[in-house]
Tab-separated table of C-alpha atoms and ligand atoms in Angstrom:
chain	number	residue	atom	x	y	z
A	4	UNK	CA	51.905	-14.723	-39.300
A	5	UNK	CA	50.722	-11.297	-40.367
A	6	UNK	CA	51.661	-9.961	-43.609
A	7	UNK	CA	50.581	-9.800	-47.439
A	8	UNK	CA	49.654	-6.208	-47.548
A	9	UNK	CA	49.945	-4.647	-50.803
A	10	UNK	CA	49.135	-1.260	-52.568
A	11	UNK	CA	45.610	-0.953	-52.957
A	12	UNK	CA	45.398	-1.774	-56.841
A	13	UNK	CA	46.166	-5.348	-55.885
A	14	UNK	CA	44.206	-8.327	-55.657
A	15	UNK	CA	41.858	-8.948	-53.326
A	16	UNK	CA	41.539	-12.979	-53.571
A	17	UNK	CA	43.099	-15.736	-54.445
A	18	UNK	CA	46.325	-15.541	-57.193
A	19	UNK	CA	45.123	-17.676	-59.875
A	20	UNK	CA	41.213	-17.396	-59.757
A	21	UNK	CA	39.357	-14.970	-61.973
A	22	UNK	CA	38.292	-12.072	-60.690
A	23	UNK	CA	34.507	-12.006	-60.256
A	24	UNK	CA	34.509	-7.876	-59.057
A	25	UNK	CA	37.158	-5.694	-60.584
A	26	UNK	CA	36.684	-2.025	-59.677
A	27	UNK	CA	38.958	0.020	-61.744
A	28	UNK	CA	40.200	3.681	-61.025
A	29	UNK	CA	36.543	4.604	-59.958
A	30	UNK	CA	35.808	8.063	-58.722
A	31	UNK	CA	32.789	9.707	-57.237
A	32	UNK	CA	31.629	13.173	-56.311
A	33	UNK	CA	28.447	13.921	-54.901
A	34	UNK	CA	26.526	17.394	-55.643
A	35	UNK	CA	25.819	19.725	-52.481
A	36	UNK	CA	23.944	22.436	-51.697
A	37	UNK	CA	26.817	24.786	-51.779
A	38	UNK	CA	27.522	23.790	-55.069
A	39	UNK	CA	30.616	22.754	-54.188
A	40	UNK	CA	30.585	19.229	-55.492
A	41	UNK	CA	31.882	16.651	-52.781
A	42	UNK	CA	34.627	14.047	-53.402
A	43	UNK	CA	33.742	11.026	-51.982
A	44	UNK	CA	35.811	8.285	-53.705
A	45	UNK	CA	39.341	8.781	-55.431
A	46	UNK	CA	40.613	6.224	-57.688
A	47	UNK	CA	39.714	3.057	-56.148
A	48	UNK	CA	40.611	0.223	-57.801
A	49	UNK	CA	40.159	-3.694	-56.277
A	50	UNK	CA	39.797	-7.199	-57.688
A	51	UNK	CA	37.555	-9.746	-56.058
A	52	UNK	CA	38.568	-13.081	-56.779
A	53	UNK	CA	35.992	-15.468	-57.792
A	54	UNK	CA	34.477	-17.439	-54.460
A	55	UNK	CA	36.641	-15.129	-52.022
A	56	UNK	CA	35.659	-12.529	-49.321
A	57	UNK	CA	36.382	-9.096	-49.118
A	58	UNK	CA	35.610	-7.072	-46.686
A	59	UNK	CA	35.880	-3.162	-46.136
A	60	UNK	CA	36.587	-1.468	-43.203
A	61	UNK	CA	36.582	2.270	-42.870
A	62	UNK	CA	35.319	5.611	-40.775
A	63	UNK	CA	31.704	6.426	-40.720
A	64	UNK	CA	31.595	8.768	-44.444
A	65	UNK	CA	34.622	7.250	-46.211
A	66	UNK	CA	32.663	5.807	-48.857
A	67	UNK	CA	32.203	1.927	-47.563
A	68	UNK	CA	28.111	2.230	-48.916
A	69	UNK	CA	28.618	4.058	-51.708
A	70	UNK	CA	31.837	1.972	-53.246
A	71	UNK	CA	29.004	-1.295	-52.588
A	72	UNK	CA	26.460	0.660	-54.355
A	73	UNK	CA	28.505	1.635	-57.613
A	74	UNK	CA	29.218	-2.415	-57.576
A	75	UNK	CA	25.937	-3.544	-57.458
A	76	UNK	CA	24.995	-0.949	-60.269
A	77	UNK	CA	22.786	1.416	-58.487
A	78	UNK	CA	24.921	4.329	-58.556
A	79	UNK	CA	26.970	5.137	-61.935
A	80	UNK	CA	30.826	6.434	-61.023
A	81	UNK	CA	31.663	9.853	-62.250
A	82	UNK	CA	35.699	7.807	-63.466
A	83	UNK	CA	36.707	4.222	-63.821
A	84	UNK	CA	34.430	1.887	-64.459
A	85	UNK	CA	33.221	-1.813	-62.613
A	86	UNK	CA	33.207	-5.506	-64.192
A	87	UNK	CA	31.528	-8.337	-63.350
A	88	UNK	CA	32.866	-11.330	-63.789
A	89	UNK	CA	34.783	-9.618	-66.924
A	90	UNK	CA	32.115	-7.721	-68.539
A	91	UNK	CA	31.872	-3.876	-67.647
A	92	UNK	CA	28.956	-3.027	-65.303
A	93	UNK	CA	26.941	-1.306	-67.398
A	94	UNK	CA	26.341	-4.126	-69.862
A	95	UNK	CA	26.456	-6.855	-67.616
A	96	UNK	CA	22.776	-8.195	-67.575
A	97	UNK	CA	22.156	-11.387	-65.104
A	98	UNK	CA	21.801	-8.788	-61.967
A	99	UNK	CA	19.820	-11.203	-60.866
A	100	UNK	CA	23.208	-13.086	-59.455
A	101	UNK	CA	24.050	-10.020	-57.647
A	102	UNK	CA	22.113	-9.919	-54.304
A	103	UNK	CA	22.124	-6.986	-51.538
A	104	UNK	CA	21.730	-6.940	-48.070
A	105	UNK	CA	21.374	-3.625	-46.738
A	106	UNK	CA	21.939	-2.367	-43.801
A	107	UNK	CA	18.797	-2.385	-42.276
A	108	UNK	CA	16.727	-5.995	-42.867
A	109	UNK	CA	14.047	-3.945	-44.989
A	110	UNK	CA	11.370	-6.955	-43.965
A	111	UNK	CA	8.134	-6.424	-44.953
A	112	UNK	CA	5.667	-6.251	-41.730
A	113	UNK	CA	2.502	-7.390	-43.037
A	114	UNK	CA	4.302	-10.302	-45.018
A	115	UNK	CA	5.521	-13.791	-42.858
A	116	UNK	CA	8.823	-14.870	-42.917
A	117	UNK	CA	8.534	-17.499	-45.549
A	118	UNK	CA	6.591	-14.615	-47.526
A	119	UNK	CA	9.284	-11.944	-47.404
A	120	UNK	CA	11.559	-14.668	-48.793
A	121	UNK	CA	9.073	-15.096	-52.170
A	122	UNK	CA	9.442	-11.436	-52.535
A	123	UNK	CA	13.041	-11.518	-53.986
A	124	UNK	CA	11.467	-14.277	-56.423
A	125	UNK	CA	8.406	-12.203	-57.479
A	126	UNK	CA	9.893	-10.501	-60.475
A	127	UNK	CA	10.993	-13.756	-61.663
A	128	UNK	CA	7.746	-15.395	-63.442
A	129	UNK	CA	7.638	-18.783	-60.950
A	130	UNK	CA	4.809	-20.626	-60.372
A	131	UNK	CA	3.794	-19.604	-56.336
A	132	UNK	CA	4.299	-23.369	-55.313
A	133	UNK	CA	7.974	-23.005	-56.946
A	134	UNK	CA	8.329	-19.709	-55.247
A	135	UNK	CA	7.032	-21.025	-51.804
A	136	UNK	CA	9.173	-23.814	-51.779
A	137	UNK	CA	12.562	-22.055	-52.734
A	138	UNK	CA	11.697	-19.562	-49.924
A	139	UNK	CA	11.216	-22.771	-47.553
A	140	UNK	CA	14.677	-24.044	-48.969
A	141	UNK	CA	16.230	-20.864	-48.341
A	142	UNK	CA	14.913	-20.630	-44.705
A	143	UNK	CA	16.370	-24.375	-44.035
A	144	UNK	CA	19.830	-22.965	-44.816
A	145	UNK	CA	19.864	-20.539	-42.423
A	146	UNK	CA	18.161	-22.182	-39.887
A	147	UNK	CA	14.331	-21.195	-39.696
A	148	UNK	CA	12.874	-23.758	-40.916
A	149	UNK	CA	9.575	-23.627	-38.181
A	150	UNK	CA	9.400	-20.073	-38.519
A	151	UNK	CA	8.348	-19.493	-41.643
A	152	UNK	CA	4.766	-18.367	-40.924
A	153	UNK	CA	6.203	-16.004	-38.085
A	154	UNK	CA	5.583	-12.243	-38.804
A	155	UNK	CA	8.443	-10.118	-38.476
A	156	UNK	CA	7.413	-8.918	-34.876
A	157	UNK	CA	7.705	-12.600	-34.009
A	158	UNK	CA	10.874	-12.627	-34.495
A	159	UNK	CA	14.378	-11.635	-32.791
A	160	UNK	CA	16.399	-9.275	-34.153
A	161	UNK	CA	19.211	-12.094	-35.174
A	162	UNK	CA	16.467	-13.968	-36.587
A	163	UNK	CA	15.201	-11.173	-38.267
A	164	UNK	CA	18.787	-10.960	-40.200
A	165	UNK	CA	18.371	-14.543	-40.737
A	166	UNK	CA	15.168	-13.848	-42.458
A	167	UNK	CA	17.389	-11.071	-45.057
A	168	UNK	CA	20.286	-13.324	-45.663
A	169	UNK	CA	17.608	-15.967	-46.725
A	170	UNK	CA	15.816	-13.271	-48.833
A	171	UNK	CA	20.041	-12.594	-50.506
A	172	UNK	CA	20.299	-16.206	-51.133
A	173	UNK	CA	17.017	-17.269	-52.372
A	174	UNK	CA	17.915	-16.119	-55.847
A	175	UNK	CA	21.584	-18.369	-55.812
A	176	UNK	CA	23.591	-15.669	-56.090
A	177	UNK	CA	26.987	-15.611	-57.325
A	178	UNK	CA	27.907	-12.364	-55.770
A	179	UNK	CA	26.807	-11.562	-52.421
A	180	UNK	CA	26.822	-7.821	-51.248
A	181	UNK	CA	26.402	-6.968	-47.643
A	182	UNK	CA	26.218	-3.695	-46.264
A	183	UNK	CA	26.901	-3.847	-42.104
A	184	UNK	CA	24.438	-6.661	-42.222
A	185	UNK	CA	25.068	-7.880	-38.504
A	186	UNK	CA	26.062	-4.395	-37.266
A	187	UNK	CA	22.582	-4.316	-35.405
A	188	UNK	CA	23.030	-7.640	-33.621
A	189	UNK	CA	24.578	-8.421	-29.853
A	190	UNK	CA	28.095	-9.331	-29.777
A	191	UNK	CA	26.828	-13.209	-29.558
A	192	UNK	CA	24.597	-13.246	-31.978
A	193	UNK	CA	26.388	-11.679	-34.471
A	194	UNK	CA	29.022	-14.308	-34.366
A	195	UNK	CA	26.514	-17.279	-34.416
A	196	UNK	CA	25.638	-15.195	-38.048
A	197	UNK	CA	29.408	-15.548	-38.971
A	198	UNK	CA	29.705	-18.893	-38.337
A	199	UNK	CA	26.030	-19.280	-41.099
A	200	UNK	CA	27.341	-16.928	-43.377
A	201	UNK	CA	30.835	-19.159	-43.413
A	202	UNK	CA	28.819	-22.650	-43.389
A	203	UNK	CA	26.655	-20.905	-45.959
A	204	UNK	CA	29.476	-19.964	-48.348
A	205	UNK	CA	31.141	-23.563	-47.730
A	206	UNK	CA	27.923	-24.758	-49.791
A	207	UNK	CA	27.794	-22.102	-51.792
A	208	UNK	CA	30.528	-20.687	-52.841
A	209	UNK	CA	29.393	-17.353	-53.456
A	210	UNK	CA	31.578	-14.355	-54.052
A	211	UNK	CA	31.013	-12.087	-50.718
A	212	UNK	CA	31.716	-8.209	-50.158
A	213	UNK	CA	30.690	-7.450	-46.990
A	214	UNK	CA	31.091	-3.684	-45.333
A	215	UNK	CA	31.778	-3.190	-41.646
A	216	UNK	CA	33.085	-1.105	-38.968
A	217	UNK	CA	33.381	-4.131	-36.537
A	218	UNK	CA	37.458	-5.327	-37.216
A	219	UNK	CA	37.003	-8.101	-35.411
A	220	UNK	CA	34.033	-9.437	-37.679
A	221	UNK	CA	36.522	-8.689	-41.087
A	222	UNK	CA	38.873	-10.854	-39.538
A	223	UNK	CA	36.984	-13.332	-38.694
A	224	UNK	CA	34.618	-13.586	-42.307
A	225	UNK	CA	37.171	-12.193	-44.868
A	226	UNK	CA	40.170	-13.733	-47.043
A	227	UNK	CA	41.168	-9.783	-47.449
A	228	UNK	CA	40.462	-6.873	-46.130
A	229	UNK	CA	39.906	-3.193	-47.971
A	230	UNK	CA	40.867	-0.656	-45.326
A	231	UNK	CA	39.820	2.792	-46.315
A	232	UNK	CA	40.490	6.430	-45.528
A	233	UNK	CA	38.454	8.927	-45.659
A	234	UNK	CA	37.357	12.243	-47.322
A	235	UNK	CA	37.865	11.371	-50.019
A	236	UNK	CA	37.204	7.663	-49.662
A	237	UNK	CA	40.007	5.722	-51.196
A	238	UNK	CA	41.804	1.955	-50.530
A	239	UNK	CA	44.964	2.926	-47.531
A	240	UNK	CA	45.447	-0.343	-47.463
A	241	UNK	CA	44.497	-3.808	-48.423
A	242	UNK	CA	45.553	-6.950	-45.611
A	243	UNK	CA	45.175	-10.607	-47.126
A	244	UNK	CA	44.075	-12.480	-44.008
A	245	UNK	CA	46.089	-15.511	-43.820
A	246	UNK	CA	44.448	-17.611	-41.090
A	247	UNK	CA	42.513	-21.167	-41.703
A	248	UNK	CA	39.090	-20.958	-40.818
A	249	UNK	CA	37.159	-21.518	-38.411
A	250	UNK	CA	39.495	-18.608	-36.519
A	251	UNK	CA	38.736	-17.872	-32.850
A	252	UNK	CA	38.564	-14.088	-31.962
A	253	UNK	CA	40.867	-14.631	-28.985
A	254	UNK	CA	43.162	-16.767	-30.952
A	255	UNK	CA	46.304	-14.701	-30.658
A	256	UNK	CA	47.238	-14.527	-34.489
A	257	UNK	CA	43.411	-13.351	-34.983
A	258	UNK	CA	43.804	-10.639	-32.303
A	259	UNK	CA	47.419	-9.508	-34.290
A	260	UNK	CA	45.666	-9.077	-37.152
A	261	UNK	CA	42.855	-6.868	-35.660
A	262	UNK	CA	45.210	-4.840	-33.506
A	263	UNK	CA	47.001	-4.203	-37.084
A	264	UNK	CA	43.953	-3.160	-38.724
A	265	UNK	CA	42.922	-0.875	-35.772
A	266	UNK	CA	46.234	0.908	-36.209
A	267	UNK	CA	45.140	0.863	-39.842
A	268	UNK	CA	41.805	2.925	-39.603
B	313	ATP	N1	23.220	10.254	-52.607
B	313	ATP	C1	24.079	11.078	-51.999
B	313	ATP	N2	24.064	12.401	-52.240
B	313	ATP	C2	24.954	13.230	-51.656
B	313	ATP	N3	25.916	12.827	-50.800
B	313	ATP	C3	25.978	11.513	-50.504
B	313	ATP	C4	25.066	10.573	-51.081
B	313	ATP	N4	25.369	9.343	-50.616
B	313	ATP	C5	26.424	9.512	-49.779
B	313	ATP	N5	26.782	10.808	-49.727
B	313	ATP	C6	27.918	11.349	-48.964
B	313	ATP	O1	29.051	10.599	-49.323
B	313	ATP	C7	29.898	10.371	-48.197
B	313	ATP	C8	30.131	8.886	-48.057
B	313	ATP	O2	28.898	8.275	-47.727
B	313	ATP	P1	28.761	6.692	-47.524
B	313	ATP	O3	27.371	6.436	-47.124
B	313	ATP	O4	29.279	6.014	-48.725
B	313	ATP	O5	29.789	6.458	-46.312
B	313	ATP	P2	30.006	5.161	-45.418
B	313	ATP	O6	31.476	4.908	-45.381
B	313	ATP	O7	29.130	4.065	-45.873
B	313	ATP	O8	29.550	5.692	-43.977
B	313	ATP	P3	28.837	4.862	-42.777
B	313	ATP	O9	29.934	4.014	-42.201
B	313	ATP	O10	28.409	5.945	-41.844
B	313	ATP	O11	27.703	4.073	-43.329
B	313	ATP	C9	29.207	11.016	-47.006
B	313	ATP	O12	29.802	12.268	-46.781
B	313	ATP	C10	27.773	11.170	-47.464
B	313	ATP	O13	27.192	12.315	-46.886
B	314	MG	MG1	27.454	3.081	-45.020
């Protein structure tokens, strides 16, 4: 059954929890050279339930990276304003639950695998046995546990991802942000990643927004779905995805809900 769409100030999670991401009428323009200041998002406003996934789907330049990057705190909004777990963004203080994936896996190339891991941990003063064997810990969760003296050219380009999710997770976040993380990976690998990122957040429990432009990987990984429009960037839409998990792309209730969404973007 497809349905549960609702205007784009709703909730994105679960009725009941607390929200652990509430983005709140937030607005931003961008300077340009022309001087003509550019409007990239217009009044967005979301709730991320506490535990739940969100993901947001949207045209190259609608604002997906930038909406992530207000949340995570690295870019201020020009209106509205972002809370974590209930306390706005610019006095919330344990960042350090807050991880971000980017885009690209940003590996170090002179540093192994198990080293690249430590490097999320190195700001935190650890003891380098500690920090060595959380970075082993974190590897073991996604699967690379005999690679961890590999060098980043060792490695395939999946494992390479697995190598950034461990990096996210080594610090036990609470909030997990993900920019395209898989968008670099073949069609197979990428959804032996979704099935790890969904064991991984069975364990964990983390709170997950994830940005894509692949539908069928929102489907698959999120409880809702932000759809936005572009220029300027705002919510069109927001589609609770109803469906137990695990769900099979080619299930046919799966491939409703992506042939709505496509209609969608
Ligand atoms: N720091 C910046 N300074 C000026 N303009 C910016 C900046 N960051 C983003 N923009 C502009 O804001 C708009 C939205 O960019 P953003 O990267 O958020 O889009 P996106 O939806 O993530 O696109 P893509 O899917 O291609 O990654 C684009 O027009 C971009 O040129
Ligand atoms: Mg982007």
């Amino acid at each position: 059954m497809i349905e549960s769409s609702a205007p784009a100030a709703a909730a994105a999670g679960f009725e009941g929890s607390r929200p652990a991401i509430t983005v709140a009428g937030v607005s931003k323009w961008f300077p340009t050279a022309s001087g003509e200041p550019l409007h990239v998002l217009d009044n967005i406003s979301l709730e991320v339930a506490e535990h739940s996934i969100l993901g947001i789907l949207g045209a190259s330049g609608s604002g997906k990276s930038t909406l992530l990057n207000i949340i995570s705190g690295l870019v201020t909004p020009d209106r509205g304003r972002v809370c974590i777990n209930g306390v706005p963004s610019e006095q919330f203080k344990d960042w350090r639950s807050v991880s971000y994936m980017f885009q690209e896996d940003r590996l170090l190339p002179w540093r192994t695998a198990c080293r690249n891991v430590e490097f999320a941990l190195e700001a935190a003063s650890m003891p380098k046995a500690e920090r060595k064997r959380r970075a082993q810990e974190a590897l073991d969760l996604v699967g690379l546990s005999g690679f961890s003296d590999a060098f980043p050219f060792q490695l395939s380009g999946g494992m390479r991802s697995r190598v950034a999710l461990a990096r996210s997770l080594v610090l036990e976040p609470c909030i997990l942000l993900m920019d395209e993380p898989f968008s670099r990976l073949d069609a197979q690998t990428r959804s032996l990643m979704h099935a790890e990122l969904l064991r991984i957040h069975r364990l964990k429990k983390m709170t997950i927004v994830f940005v894509t432009h692949d539908v069928e990987e929102s489907v698959v990984l999120a409880d809702n779905v932000a759809v936005m429009a572009p220029r300027p960037g705002r919510v069109r839409e927001l589609v609770g995805i109803e469906l137990d998990r695990p769900r099979d792309s080619t299930a046919p209730e799966v491939t409703q809900y992506i042939q709505r969404l496509r209609a969608l973007i």
